Short mmCIF file of C-alpha atoms in Angstrom, two decimals:
data_model
loop_
_atom_site.label_atom_id
_atom_site.label_comp_id
_atom_site.label_asym_id
_atom_site.label_seq_id
_atom_site.Cartn_x
_atom_site.Cartn_y
_atom_site.Cartn_z
CA UNK A 4 -79.41 -121.37 -22.60
CA UNK A 5 -80.79 -119.56 -19.83
CA UNK A 6 -82.44 -122.38 -18.69
CA UNK A 7 -79.22 -124.30 -18.45
CA UNK A 8 -77.43 -121.64 -16.98
CA UNK A 9 -80.19 -121.36 -14.07
CA UNK A 10 -80.22 -125.39 -14.00
CA UNK A 11 -76.40 -125.08 -13.32
CA UNK A 12 -76.94 -122.36 -10.69
CA UNK A 13 -79.31 -124.29 -8.76
CA UNK A 14 -77.34 -127.51 -9.23
CA UNK A 15 -74.52 -125.72 -7.97
CA UNK A 16 -75.23 -123.80 -4.68
CA UNK A 17 -71.68 -121.93 -4.83
CA UNK A 18 -72.56 -120.77 -8.50
CA UNK A 19 -74.13 -117.56 -7.43
CA UNK A 20 -70.77 -116.69 -5.12
CA UNK A 21 -68.86 -117.39 -8.14
CA UNK A 22 -70.56 -114.99 -10.13
CA UNK A 23 -70.63 -112.42 -7.42
CA UNK A 24 -66.74 -112.60 -7.63
CA UNK A 25 -66.42 -112.58 -11.14
CA UNK A 26 -68.91 -109.27 -11.45
CA UNK A 27 -66.58 -107.65 -8.66
CA UNK A 28 -63.39 -108.49 -10.68
CA UNK A 29 -64.91 -107.00 -13.39
CA UNK A 30 -65.86 -103.52 -11.64
CA UNK A 31 -62.72 -103.17 -9.69
CA UNK A 32 -60.81 -101.94 -13.07
CA UNK A 33 -63.55 -99.69 -14.25
CA UNK A 34 -64.01 -97.73 -10.85
CA UNK A 35 -59.85 -97.63 -10.63
CA UNK A 36 -59.91 -96.11 -13.81
CA UNK A 37 -62.59 -93.98 -13.16
CA UNK A 38 -61.21 -92.93 -9.93
CA UNK A 39 -57.85 -91.88 -11.56
CA UNK A 40 -59.45 -89.96 -14.47
CA UNK A 41 -60.87 -87.89 -11.43
CA UNK A 42 -57.48 -87.46 -9.82
CA UNK A 43 -55.78 -86.79 -13.23
CA UNK A 44 -58.79 -83.90 -13.45
CA UNK A 45 -58.07 -82.48 -9.90
CA UNK A 46 -54.40 -82.92 -10.26
CA UNK A 47 -54.83 -80.83 -13.48
CA UNK A 48 -56.86 -77.99 -12.17
CA UNK A 49 -54.60 -77.76 -9.23
CA UNK A 50 -51.84 -77.37 -11.38
CA UNK A 51 -53.55 -74.74 -13.63
CA UNK A 52 -54.87 -72.51 -10.33
CA UNK A 53 -50.95 -72.99 -8.49
CA UNK A 54 -49.47 -71.47 -12.33
CA UNK A 55 -52.30 -68.63 -12.17
CA UNK A 56 -51.41 -67.87 -8.54
CA UNK A 57 -47.37 -67.96 -9.50
CA UNK A 58 -47.97 -66.06 -12.41
CA UNK A 59 -49.83 -63.14 -10.35
CA UNK A 60 -47.07 -63.53 -7.84
CA UNK A 61 -44.16 -63.03 -10.38
CA UNK A 62 -46.29 -60.32 -11.82
CA UNK A 63 -46.57 -58.76 -8.25
CA UNK A 64 -42.96 -59.44 -7.62
CA UNK A 65 -41.82 -57.86 -10.66
CA UNK A 66 -44.36 -54.64 -10.49
CA UNK A 67 -42.45 -54.66 -6.87
CA UNK A 68 -39.16 -54.61 -7.94
CA UNK A 69 -39.90 -52.13 -10.89
CA UNK A 70 -41.43 -49.93 -8.29
CA UNK A 71 -38.18 -50.52 -5.91
CA UNK A 72 -36.08 -49.89 -8.68
CA UNK A 73 -38.23 -46.53 -9.58
CA UNK A 74 -37.69 -45.53 -5.80
CA UNK A 75 -34.42 -46.14 -5.65
CA UNK A 76 -33.37 -44.57 -9.12
CA UNK A 77 -35.57 -40.99 -7.44
CA UNK A 78 -33.92 -41.97 -4.06
CA UNK A 79 -30.26 -41.66 -5.81
CA UNK A 80 -30.87 -39.01 -8.21
CA UNK A 81 -32.39 -37.15 -5.08
CA UNK A 82 -29.45 -37.75 -2.97
CA UNK A 83 -27.04 -36.84 -6.44
CA UNK A 84 -29.03 -33.59 -6.38
CA UNK A 85 -28.32 -33.30 -2.52
CA UNK A 86 -24.97 -33.51 -2.90
CA UNK A 87 -24.53 -31.18 -5.93
CA UNK A 88 -26.16 -28.74 -3.90
CA UNK A 89 -24.57 -29.32 -0.87
CA UNK A 90 -20.92 -29.32 -3.04
CA UNK A 91 -22.22 -26.18 -4.25
CA UNK A 92 -23.05 -24.87 -1.50
CA UNK A 93 -19.69 -25.75 -0.07
CA UNK A 94 -17.73 -24.38 -2.52
CA UNK A 95 -19.63 -20.86 -2.15
CA UNK A 96 -18.73 -21.20 1.58
CA UNK A 97 -15.39 -22.00 0.87
CA UNK A 98 -14.87 -19.14 -1.66
CA UNK A 99 -16.76 -16.77 1.18
CA UNK A 100 -14.50 -18.23 4.05
CA UNK A 101 -11.44 -18.03 1.36
CA UNK A 102 -12.18 -14.12 1.01
CA UNK A 103 -12.99 -13.52 4.39
CA UNK A 104 -9.78 -15.33 5.42
CA UNK A 105 -7.91 -13.17 2.88
CA UNK A 106 -9.36 -9.72 4.31
CA UNK A 107 -8.37 -10.88 7.67
CA UNK A 108 -5.05 -11.73 6.57
CA UNK A 109 -4.57 -8.05 5.14
CA UNK A 110 -6.27 -6.40 8.03
CA UNK A 111 -3.99 -8.63 10.64
CA UNK A 112 -0.75 -7.78 8.63
CA UNK A 113 -1.83 -3.64 8.50
CA UNK A 114 -2.49 -4.06 12.10
CA UNK A 115 0.77 -5.86 12.95
CA UNK A 116 2.69 -2.88 10.90
CA UNK A 117 0.70 -0.24 12.64
CA UNK A 118 1.71 -1.48 15.63
CA UNK A 119 5.42 -1.87 15.05
CA UNK A 120 7.30 0.76 17.06
CA UNK A 121 9.07 1.79 14.09
CA UNK A 122 8.28 2.14 10.57
CA UNK A 123 10.19 3.62 7.41
CA UNK A 124 9.27 6.79 5.47
CA UNK A 125 10.25 7.49 2.01
CA UNK A 126 9.55 11.14 0.54
CA UNK A 127 10.09 13.07 -2.89
CA UNK A 128 9.25 15.87 -4.68
CA UNK A 129 11.13 19.43 -6.15
CA UNK A 130 12.29 22.06 -3.53
CA UNK A 131 12.28 25.50 -4.36
CA UNK A 132 15.69 27.48 -2.87
CA UNK A 133 15.43 31.29 -2.48
CA UNK A 134 18.12 33.47 -3.44
CA UNK A 135 18.31 37.40 -2.59
CA UNK A 136 20.77 37.67 -5.19
CA UNK A 137 18.93 36.47 -8.41
CA UNK A 138 19.45 39.99 -10.19
CA UNK A 139 23.24 39.86 -10.12
CA UNK A 140 25.12 37.60 -11.83
CA UNK A 141 24.50 34.36 -9.90
CA UNK A 142 21.38 32.18 -11.43
CA UNK A 143 17.60 32.91 -10.45
CA UNK A 144 16.28 30.81 -7.45
CA UNK A 145 16.90 27.21 -8.31
CA UNK A 146 14.74 24.13 -8.09
CA UNK A 147 16.18 20.73 -6.91
CA UNK A 148 14.58 17.55 -6.49
CA UNK A 149 15.38 15.94 -3.14
CA UNK A 150 15.17 12.42 -2.33
CA UNK A 151 14.46 11.76 1.58
CA UNK A 152 14.53 8.66 3.37
CA UNK A 153 13.52 8.19 7.50
CA UNK A 154 11.87 6.57 10.38
CA UNK A 155 9.31 7.45 12.51
CA UNK A 156 9.07 6.47 16.25
CA UNK A 157 7.17 5.42 18.28
CA UNK A 158 4.37 4.44 15.56
CA UNK A 159 0.95 5.46 15.84
CA UNK A 160 0.82 7.87 18.68
CA UNK A 161 -0.05 11.21 19.08
CA UNK A 162 3.56 12.66 19.38
CA UNK A 163 6.63 11.06 17.47
CA UNK A 164 10.14 11.43 16.57
CA UNK A 165 10.82 11.18 12.75
CA UNK A 166 14.42 11.98 11.82
CA UNK A 167 14.88 12.42 7.81
CA UNK A 168 17.97 12.27 5.48
CA UNK A 169 17.26 14.37 2.13
CA UNK A 170 20.25 14.39 -0.28
CA UNK A 171 20.14 16.84 -3.71
CA UNK A 172 23.03 18.70 -5.62
CA UNK A 173 23.33 22.12 -7.35
CA UNK A 174 25.68 24.51 -8.84
CA UNK A 175 27.52 27.28 -6.80
CA UNK A 176 29.99 30.40 -7.94
CA UNK A 177 31.98 32.47 -5.83
CA UNK A 178 31.34 36.16 -5.67
CA UNK A 179 34.73 37.68 -4.23
CA UNK A 180 33.89 41.23 -4.61
CA UNK A 181 30.82 40.50 -1.97
CA UNK A 182 32.40 37.49 -0.28
CA UNK A 183 29.26 35.50 -0.90
CA UNK A 184 28.62 31.87 -2.62
CA UNK A 185 25.70 32.16 -4.67
CA UNK A 186 23.61 29.35 -7.08
CA UNK A 187 24.90 29.38 -10.84
CA UNK A 188 23.80 28.62 -14.22
CA UNK A 189 25.35 25.52 -15.50
CA UNK A 190 27.15 27.80 -17.72
CA UNK A 191 29.07 29.97 -14.95
CA UNK A 192 29.37 26.87 -12.39
CA UNK A 193 32.50 26.65 -10.25
CA UNK A 194 31.47 23.96 -7.83
CA UNK A 195 28.96 21.19 -7.49
CA UNK A 196 27.40 21.07 -4.08
CA UNK A 197 27.06 17.78 -2.69
CA UNK A 198 23.86 18.59 -0.32
CA UNK A 199 22.97 16.27 2.64
CA UNK A 200 19.85 17.58 4.72
CA UNK A 201 19.24 16.18 8.41
CA UNK A 202 15.87 17.22 9.61
CA UNK A 203 15.30 16.13 13.35
CA UNK A 204 11.46 17.36 13.81
CA UNK A 205 8.69 16.00 16.14
CA UNK A 206 5.55 15.07 14.70
CA UNK A 207 2.04 15.88 15.84
CA UNK A 208 -0.31 13.30 14.59
CA UNK A 209 -4.44 14.10 14.61
CA UNK A 210 -6.76 11.12 13.12
CA UNK A 211 -9.16 12.82 10.75
CA UNK A 212 -10.94 9.41 10.07
CA UNK A 213 -10.24 5.89 10.48
CA UNK A 214 -7.72 5.92 7.57
CA UNK A 215 -6.93 9.53 7.39
CA UNK A 216 -4.17 11.07 9.52
CA UNK A 217 -2.83 14.95 9.74
CA UNK A 218 0.60 15.77 10.70
CA UNK A 219 1.52 18.72 11.90
CA UNK A 220 5.80 18.85 12.63
CA UNK A 221 8.19 21.02 13.78
CA UNK A 222 12.04 20.90 14.61
CA UNK A 223 15.44 21.93 13.77
CA UNK A 224 17.41 21.14 10.72
CA UNK A 225 20.89 20.76 9.28
CA UNK A 226 22.12 21.76 5.73
CA UNK A 227 25.37 19.88 5.36
CA UNK A 228 26.90 21.42 1.85
CA UNK A 229 30.32 20.22 0.33
CA UNK A 230 31.75 22.02 -2.71
CA UNK A 231 33.72 20.20 -5.15
CA UNK A 232 34.97 21.25 -8.24
CA UNK A 233 32.11 21.00 -11.12
CA UNK A 234 32.44 18.37 -13.70
CA UNK A 235 34.43 20.11 -16.89
CA UNK A 236 35.89 22.51 -14.54
CA UNK A 237 39.84 22.43 -13.84
CA UNK A 238 41.41 23.84 -10.68
CA UNK A 239 43.71 26.07 -12.68
CA UNK A 240 40.55 27.79 -14.12
CA UNK A 241 40.40 31.44 -13.92
CA UNK A 242 38.35 32.12 -10.58
CA UNK A 243 37.01 35.73 -9.03
CA UNK A 244 39.54 34.66 -6.20
CA UNK A 245 42.30 33.72 -8.58
CA UNK A 246 41.26 30.18 -9.78
CA UNK A 247 38.69 27.70 -9.63
CA UNK A 248 40.24 25.83 -6.77
CA UNK A 249 40.52 28.87 -4.38
CA UNK A 250 36.95 29.71 -5.35
CA UNK A 251 35.69 26.23 -4.18
CA UNK A 252 37.29 26.86 -0.58
CA UNK A 253 35.82 29.89 -0.23
CA UNK A 254 32.81 28.33 -1.05
CA UNK A 255 33.21 25.87 1.35
CA UNK A 256 33.82 28.32 3.92
CA UNK A 257 30.75 30.15 3.47
CA UNK A 258 28.96 27.07 3.56
CA UNK A 259 29.81 26.39 7.57
CA UNK A 260 30.17 30.23 8.68
CA UNK A 261 27.55 32.42 10.03
CA UNK A 262 25.56 29.19 11.24
CA UNK A 263 24.64 29.33 7.52
CA UNK A 264 23.41 25.37 7.51
CA UNK A 265 21.03 25.58 10.48
CA UNK A 266 17.30 25.89 9.85
CA UNK A 267 14.25 25.73 11.76
CA UNK A 268 12.02 23.26 9.99
CA UNK A 269 8.08 23.02 10.17
CA UNK A 270 5.54 21.03 7.67
CA UNK A 271 2.24 19.27 7.09
CA UNK A 272 1.15 16.09 5.93
CA UNK A 273 -2.12 14.24 4.80
CA UNK A 274 -1.82 10.26 4.88
CA UNK A 275 -4.12 7.80 3.72
CA UNK A 276 -4.21 4.44 5.36
CA UNK A 277 -4.81 1.32 3.29
CA UNK A 278 -5.46 -2.25 4.65
CA UNK A 279 -1.79 -3.24 4.35
CA UNK A 280 -0.77 -0.61 7.08
CA UNK A 281 0.67 1.29 4.18
CA UNK A 282 0.47 5.16 4.85
CA UNK A 283 0.75 7.45 1.73
CA UNK A 284 -0.26 11.22 0.89
CA UNK A 285 0.98 14.75 0.12
CA UNK A 286 3.10 16.83 2.57
CA UNK A 287 4.65 20.46 2.36
CA UNK A 288 7.65 21.88 4.40
CA UNK A 289 9.26 24.96 5.18
CA UNK A 290 12.85 25.43 6.08
CA UNK A 291 13.72 28.74 7.69
CA UNK A 292 17.46 29.81 7.61
CA UNK A 293 18.44 31.15 11.01
CA UNK A 294 22.23 31.74 9.58
CA UNK A 295 20.77 34.19 7.30
CA UNK A 296 18.45 35.71 9.63
CA UNK A 297 21.44 36.14 12.41
CA UNK A 298 23.51 37.30 9.52
CA UNK A 299 21.21 40.50 7.91
CA UNK A 300 20.69 38.41 5.02
CA UNK A 301 17.16 37.80 6.11
CA UNK A 302 15.40 35.08 4.22
CA UNK A 303 18.01 34.26 1.60
CA UNK A 304 18.59 30.42 1.23
CA UNK A 305 14.89 30.26 2.70
CA UNK A 306 13.74 26.55 0.84
CA UNK A 307 10.31 25.52 0.54
CA UNK A 308 9.29 21.53 -0.47
CA UNK A 309 6.08 19.94 -1.93
CA UNK A 310 6.09 16.12 -2.87
CA UNK A 311 4.69 12.89 -1.95
CA UNK A 312 4.92 10.84 1.65
CA UNK A 313 5.16 7.09 1.82
CA UNK A 314 5.21 5.23 5.33
CA UNK A 315 6.07 1.45 5.09
#
């Protein structure tokens, strides 16, 4: 067989070329398959490497995202704490500012009140009326309770004018033998005296401290008294001058005769001024009866009062 093949090759000159072509034709598919397998292996390795890199990249991205989220949460918490602290500080500051503003408003109001040219005054307290004839048929020296209203101007100066009107009531009877009106007890009363005391003093103010003022005053006063029949007393009731109506006429005449209505007023007051501008404190006043002195009765009907004074 081999001999025959060799003979055929020698017989046909182109037989070598044909065999070579057949061998090449058979070898090409094998080489192509080998190259394809090598390419697939390289592709799989490349894919594996790419997958590893992608996984590493995803891991880094996830880690960075977690870190960013943590940082964002930390920043948010820090901002929240800072905001809360700022709000608390602002609230405290606002409360402080409000308290300061309120204090300033009170002080401003007090300053405005203290700078007013005219202020009003109120005073109340018991007053003692000296009765020289207390050992006779009249009553002991009575104690009355006047209520006083007044003004002060100019305000907050060393010297000011403080007129005042005080009102009180008490009982009187008429002693016809002595021709004098005397204070009476309720069971022996004939007339009710409506008494209006008008005081016109000059007041000197001494500032003892920033909020304390000592006032010293002196002036003239007029005690205007009007006698009317007391409650429960009839005009025809028996009186020392004839009847009760006649006694009341004598009492009124005695009130206005001999300058018995004229007094000299002196007094002291210590006032404390609050931040609102209101002043309040104790006072004492003394009323010397000029009419009694002029008519020889000495200090009969002398008055002294003590109470509380309020300047608004």
